[in-house]
Tab-separated table of C-alpha atoms in Angstrom:
chain	number	residue	atom	x	y	z
A	1	MET	CA	-2.022	-13.918	-11.810
A	2	PRO	CA	-1.115	-11.812	-14.885
A	3	ASP	CA	-0.863	-8.042	-14.561
A	4	LEU	CA	-2.391	-5.898	-17.301
A	5	ILE	CA	-2.059	-2.242	-18.264
A	6	ILE	CA	-5.043	-1.171	-20.362
A	7	HIS	CA	-3.652	1.798	-22.204
A	8	ALA	CA	-5.535	4.379	-24.279
A	9	ASP	CA	-3.456	6.001	-27.018
A	10	ASP	CA	-3.929	9.488	-28.501
A	11	TYR	CA	-4.843	11.690	-25.528
A	12	GLY	CA	-5.039	15.207	-26.948
A	13	LEU	CA	-5.697	14.217	-30.565
A	14	THR	CA	-9.043	16.023	-30.201
A	15	GLY	CA	-11.101	17.135	-27.234
A	16	SER	CA	-13.621	14.403	-28.016
A	17	VAL	CA	-10.929	11.717	-27.895
A	18	SER	CA	-9.610	13.046	-24.596
A	19	GLU	CA	-13.111	13.084	-23.120
A	20	GLY	CA	-13.630	9.482	-24.171
A	21	ILE	CA	-10.347	8.359	-22.620
A	22	LEU	CA	-11.194	10.036	-19.333
A	23	GLU	CA	-14.606	8.336	-19.300
A	24	ALA	CA	-13.049	4.958	-20.126
A	25	HIS	CA	-10.873	5.391	-17.043
A	26	ALA	CA	-13.476	6.839	-14.693
A	27	HIS	CA	-16.221	4.369	-15.611
A	28	GLY	CA	-14.286	1.525	-17.204
A	29	VAL	CA	-11.063	-0.450	-17.200
A	30	VAL	CA	-8.539	1.945	-18.786
A	31	THR	CA	-5.607	2.475	-16.418
A	32	SER	CA	-3.179	4.510	-18.523
A	33	THR	CA	-2.964	6.981	-21.403
A	34	SER	CA	-0.296	8.925	-23.286
A	35	ILE	CA	-0.361	12.528	-24.479
A	36	LEU	CA	0.138	13.733	-28.041
A	37	MET	CA	2.178	16.828	-27.195
A	38	THR	CA	1.791	17.970	-30.813
A	39	HIS	CA	-1.980	18.257	-30.412
A	40	VAL	CA	-2.994	18.555	-26.745
A	41	THR	CA	-4.550	21.769	-25.442
A	42	SER	CA	-4.050	23.423	-22.080
A	43	ARG	CA	-7.667	22.601	-21.219
A	44	GLU	CA	-7.066	18.893	-21.804
A	45	LEU	CA	-3.985	19.025	-19.585
A	46	LEU	CA	-6.144	20.536	-16.840
A	47	TRP	CA	-8.524	17.595	-17.198
A	48	LEU	CA	-5.622	15.216	-16.565
A	49	ARG	CA	-4.515	17.147	-13.497
A	50	ALA	CA	-8.034	16.805	-12.112
A	51	ASP	CA	-7.767	12.987	-12.099
A	52	PRO	CA	-4.407	11.890	-10.670
A	53	THR	CA	-5.508	8.225	-10.699
A	54	LEU	CA	-4.993	8.004	-14.484
A	55	ASP	CA	-1.414	7.055	-15.365
A	56	VAL	CA	0.162	9.352	-17.993
A	57	GLY	CA	2.881	8.864	-20.598
A	58	ILE	CA	4.039	10.734	-23.720
A	59	HIS	CA	2.820	9.605	-27.145
A	60	LEU	CA	5.824	10.608	-29.258
A	61	ASN	CA	4.822	11.696	-32.752
A	62	LEU	CA	6.780	12.300	-35.950
A	63	SER	CA	4.083	11.475	-38.466
A	64	ALA	CA	1.103	13.824	-38.064
A	65	GLY	CA	0.528	17.404	-37.038
A	66	VAL	CA	2.796	20.328	-36.214
A	67	PRO	CA	6.162	19.667	-34.515
A	68	VAL	CA	6.813	20.971	-31.024
A	69	SER	CA	10.360	22.120	-31.793
A	70	GLY	CA	9.357	24.301	-34.767
A	71	VAL	CA	9.643	23.688	-38.496
A	72	SER	CA	12.800	25.785	-38.923
A	73	SER	CA	14.850	23.098	-37.191
A	74	LEU	CA	13.280	20.214	-39.141
A	75	PRO	CA	13.727	20.903	-42.878
A	76	THR	CA	13.674	17.226	-43.880
A	77	LEU	CA	10.972	16.071	-41.496
A	78	THR	CA	8.586	18.854	-42.531
A	79	GLN	CA	9.749	19.513	-46.131
A	80	GLU	CA	8.702	23.156	-46.452
A	81	ARG	CA	5.371	22.547	-44.728
A	82	ARG	CA	4.261	23.389	-41.225
A	83	THR	CA	3.341	19.762	-40.570
A	84	PHE	CA	5.252	16.475	-40.532
A	85	THR	CA	5.722	15.179	-44.075
A	86	VAL	CA	7.113	11.628	-44.100
A	87	PRO	CA	6.665	9.103	-46.957
A	88	ARG	CA	4.348	6.180	-46.239
A	89	ILE	CA	5.444	2.568	-46.674
A	90	ALA	CA	3.048	-0.017	-48.068
A	91	ASP	CA	2.405	-2.618	-45.362
A	92	VAL	CA	-0.204	-5.029	-46.677
A	93	GLY	CA	-2.087	-6.901	-43.981
A	94	SER	CA	-1.056	-4.631	-41.111
A	95	PRO	CA	-3.591	-2.368	-39.357
A	96	HIS	CA	-0.789	0.066	-38.481
A	97	LYS	CA	0.614	2.792	-40.728
A	98	ARG	CA	4.308	2.647	-41.571
A	99	PHE	CA	6.582	5.528	-42.473
A	100	ASP	CA	9.993	5.868	-44.126
A	101	PHE	CA	12.354	7.972	-42.000
A	102	SER	CA	15.497	6.889	-43.864
A	103	ALA	CA	16.057	10.333	-45.435
A	104	VAL	CA	15.647	12.196	-42.132
A	105	PRO	CA	18.926	12.985	-40.322
A	106	ASP	CA	19.353	11.681	-36.789
A	107	ALA	CA	19.690	15.246	-35.527
A	108	GLU	CA	16.203	16.198	-36.716
A	109	LEU	CA	14.592	13.089	-35.255
A	110	LEU	CA	16.287	13.574	-31.901
A	111	THR	CA	15.556	17.312	-31.803
A	112	GLU	CA	11.810	16.726	-32.099
A	113	LEU	CA	11.688	13.688	-29.818
A	114	GLU	CA	13.627	15.594	-27.174
A	115	ALA	CA	11.326	18.616	-27.507
A	116	GLN	CA	8.223	16.469	-27.003
A	117	VAL	CA	9.677	14.705	-23.966
A	118	GLN	CA	10.634	18.006	-22.368
A	119	ALA	CA	7.210	19.490	-23.153
A	120	GLY	CA	5.581	16.508	-21.462
A	121	LEU	CA	7.781	16.716	-18.394
A	122	GLN	CA	7.157	20.457	-18.099
A	123	THR	CA	3.410	19.890	-17.739
A	124	GLY	CA	4.104	18.893	-14.145
A	125	LEU	CA	2.158	15.668	-14.615
A	126	PRO	CA	3.808	12.481	-13.242
A	127	ILE	CA	4.990	11.096	-16.597
A	128	SER	CA	5.629	7.351	-16.394
A	129	HIS	CA	6.589	6.127	-19.861
A	130	LEU	CA	7.088	6.735	-23.581
A	131	ASP	CA	5.290	5.199	-26.527
A	132	THR	CA	4.804	6.398	-30.114
A	133	HIS	CA	2.077	7.440	-32.522
A	134	HIS	CA	1.652	4.964	-35.393
A	135	HIS	CA	4.303	2.792	-33.696
A	136	ILE	CA	7.078	4.802	-35.331
A	137	HIS	CA	9.582	3.255	-32.929
A	138	ARG	CA	9.389	0.040	-34.940
A	139	ASP	CA	12.159	1.883	-36.800
A	140	GLN	CA	15.292	0.794	-34.932
A	141	ARG	CA	16.928	4.212	-35.221
A	142	ILE	CA	13.948	5.819	-33.536
A	143	PHE	CA	13.697	3.082	-30.922
A	144	VAL	CA	17.325	3.641	-29.876
A	145	MET	CA	16.597	7.349	-29.397
A	146	VAL	CA	13.394	6.688	-27.456
A	147	LEU	CA	15.214	4.182	-25.258
A	148	ALA	CA	18.016	6.659	-24.525
A	149	LEU	CA	15.526	9.389	-23.591
A	150	ALA	CA	13.591	6.986	-21.356
A	151	TYR	CA	16.785	5.855	-19.621
A	152	ARG	CA	17.884	9.440	-19.004
A	153	GLU	CA	14.515	10.496	-17.579
A	154	GLY	CA	13.768	7.295	-15.648
A	155	LEU	CA	10.732	6.345	-17.759
A	156	GLY	CA	9.314	3.106	-19.115
A	157	VAL	CA	9.026	2.238	-22.809
A	158	ARG	CA	6.397	0.364	-24.812
A	159	THR	CA	8.145	-2.484	-26.610
A	160	LEU	CA	6.822	-4.153	-29.741
A	161	SER	CA	9.126	-7.164	-30.098
A	162	PRO	CA	11.242	-9.538	-28.010
A	163	GLU	CA	14.357	-7.782	-29.310
A	164	GLN	CA	13.157	-4.408	-28.049
A	165	ARG	CA	12.211	-5.917	-24.689
A	166	GLN	CA	15.686	-7.363	-24.316
A	167	GLN	CA	17.263	-3.995	-25.080
A	168	CYS	CA	15.185	-2.461	-22.302
A	169	VAL	CA	16.172	-5.218	-19.890
A	170	ASP	CA	19.834	-4.761	-20.787
A	171	VAL	CA	19.831	-1.091	-19.733
A	172	GLY	CA	17.271	-1.332	-16.929
A	173	VAL	CA	14.370	0.522	-18.555
A	174	PRO	CA	10.936	-0.700	-17.382
A	175	THR	CA	8.753	-2.433	-19.964
A	176	THR	CA	6.177	-5.218	-20.167
A	177	HIS	CA	6.532	-8.872	-21.107
A	178	ALA	CA	3.966	-8.552	-23.884
A	179	PHE	CA	2.244	-5.923	-25.998
A	180	LEU	CA	-1.336	-6.701	-27.040
A	181	GLY	CA	-2.000	-4.348	-29.924
A	182	ASP	CA	-3.991	-6.299	-32.485
A	183	TRP	CA	-7.208	-7.263	-30.703
A	184	PHE	CA	-9.491	-4.566	-32.133
A	185	GLY	CA	-9.013	-4.279	-35.940
A	186	ASP	CA	-12.257	-3.237	-37.615
A	187	ALA	CA	-15.635	-2.806	-35.969
A	188	SER	CA	-16.624	-6.426	-36.583
A	189	ASN	CA	-13.754	-7.602	-34.336
A	190	LEU	CA	-14.530	-5.250	-31.462
A	191	SER	CA	-15.946	-7.526	-28.823
A	192	ARG	CA	-15.444	-8.573	-25.243
A	193	GLU	CA	-14.494	-12.027	-26.531
A	194	ALA	CA	-11.731	-10.679	-28.804
A	195	LEU	CA	-10.280	-8.599	-25.991
A	196	LEU	CA	-10.345	-11.477	-23.508
A	197	GLU	CA	-8.784	-13.818	-26.067
A	198	ALA	CA	-5.886	-11.386	-26.466
A	199	VAL	CA	-5.443	-11.137	-22.701
A	200	SER	CA	-5.490	-14.942	-22.390
A	201	ARG	CA	-2.118	-15.039	-24.184
A	202	LEU	CA	-0.439	-13.616	-21.077
A	203	GLY	CA	1.355	-16.072	-18.857
A	204	ALA	CA	0.373	-16.309	-15.205
A	205	ASP	CA	3.395	-14.304	-14.034
A	206	GLN	CA	3.589	-11.869	-16.943
A	207	ARG	CA	2.893	-8.163	-17.193
A	208	GLY	CA	1.241	-7.038	-20.405
A	209	GLU	CA	0.022	-3.855	-22.063
A	210	LEU	CA	-3.218	-3.863	-24.031
A	211	MET	CA	-3.517	-0.901	-26.403
A	212	CYS	CA	-6.903	0.671	-27.092
A	213	HIS	CA	-8.287	3.824	-28.701
A	214	PRO	CA	-11.504	4.915	-26.981
A	215	GLY	CA	-13.002	8.272	-27.830
A	216	LYS	CA	-16.039	10.214	-28.926
A	217	ASN	CA	-16.441	10.919	-32.606
A	218	SER	CA	-16.511	14.460	-34.013
A	219	GLU	CA	-16.047	16.246	-37.321
A	220	THR	CA	-12.631	17.373	-36.118
A	221	LEU	CA	-11.605	13.777	-35.418
A	222	GLU	CA	-12.863	12.539	-38.777
A	223	ALA	CA	-10.715	15.180	-40.469
A	224	LEU	CA	-7.622	13.921	-38.641
A	225	SER	CA	-8.034	10.147	-38.426
A	226	SER	CA	-9.516	7.282	-40.398
A	227	TYR	CA	-10.180	5.598	-37.032
A	228	ALA	CA	-13.004	7.770	-35.782
A	229	ALA	CA	-16.522	6.371	-35.261
A	230	THR	CA	-15.081	3.019	-34.163
A	231	ARG	CA	-13.558	4.711	-31.116
A	232	GLU	CA	-17.050	5.028	-29.691
A	233	LEU	CA	-17.474	1.248	-29.923
A	234	GLU	CA	-14.248	0.820	-27.971
A	235	LEU	CA	-15.457	3.334	-25.399
A	236	GLU	CA	-18.670	1.387	-24.905
A	237	LEU	CA	-16.839	-1.927	-24.596
A	238	LEU	CA	-14.263	-0.626	-22.133
A	239	GLN	CA	-17.049	0.650	-19.852
A	240	ASP	CA	-18.986	-2.624	-19.970
A	241	PRO	CA	-19.325	-3.915	-16.370
A	242	GLY	CA	-19.260	-7.434	-17.782
A	243	LEU	CA	-15.733	-6.871	-19.070
A	244	ARG	CA	-14.454	-5.902	-15.636
A	245	ARG	CA	-16.105	-8.987	-14.152
A	246	ALA	CA	-14.628	-11.218	-16.844
A	247	LEU	CA	-11.127	-9.874	-16.211
A	248	ARG	CA	-11.568	-10.394	-12.488
A	249	ASN	CA	-12.834	-13.936	-13.049
A	250	ALA	CA	-9.786	-14.611	-15.228
A	251	GLN	CA	-7.639	-13.415	-12.287
A	252	VAL	CA	-6.203	-10.532	-14.273
A	253	ARG	CA	-4.940	-7.691	-12.094
A	254	LEU	CA	-5.215	-4.205	-13.618
A	255	ILE	CA	-2.096	-2.090	-13.129
A	256	SER	CA	-0.486	1.016	-14.648
A	257	TRP	CA	2.969	1.947	-15.916
A	258	GLN	CA	3.635	3.508	-12.524
A	259	ASP	CA	3.473	0.003	-11.039
A	260	LEU	CA	6.421	-1.089	-13.178
């Protein structure tokens, strides 16, 4: 029987996104989320405290919004602006944004990552793992830093490749056997069938993480993200009773990062 974490990214991006994630957990199959410490409000943190059954990680972010550590300590990463300013990399055929951190000193990257981890831990919530906004830890320099922070704090790490998984295994940091992050794409691909097909790739004894982005649309969200109205389609799908039945019939056991 495969084990599956159904993980909602971007908690705190907007209040409407956070509301959608909480609904996808309370009335659907989402078992885990991760907080954007650069965006989350105190009210949204209170919502999380009110539902201790939802697993919580930190969604490390170096690509959008205002840094936690302050712009004065990040001259390259913010480039005279109050927000992160990192060049984009063309990545034809990929649904995920890519960024070029090559000009940013290690010290700046680590300063901000450390600040976000500490901010997450200081919420008092039972933080279980680290992952990243826009998958910035595809960059090996950033992955090494994330791995070191996770090891120090006893947290898990989302891994995006066999090489990253092996690095986690080598140092004893919890991770999954597989990351299922490409099932949704555009609205035309958002279906129960597409999700179940992705889950079917898991071996019988494997633990996987399926990434999703449920939420409620709003003008604020549309100003921040190109992935806005489609989040409502994900929210509807993830609350579909037929999806829960299909996962149960496929003998998929829903777990969280805490179970790792």
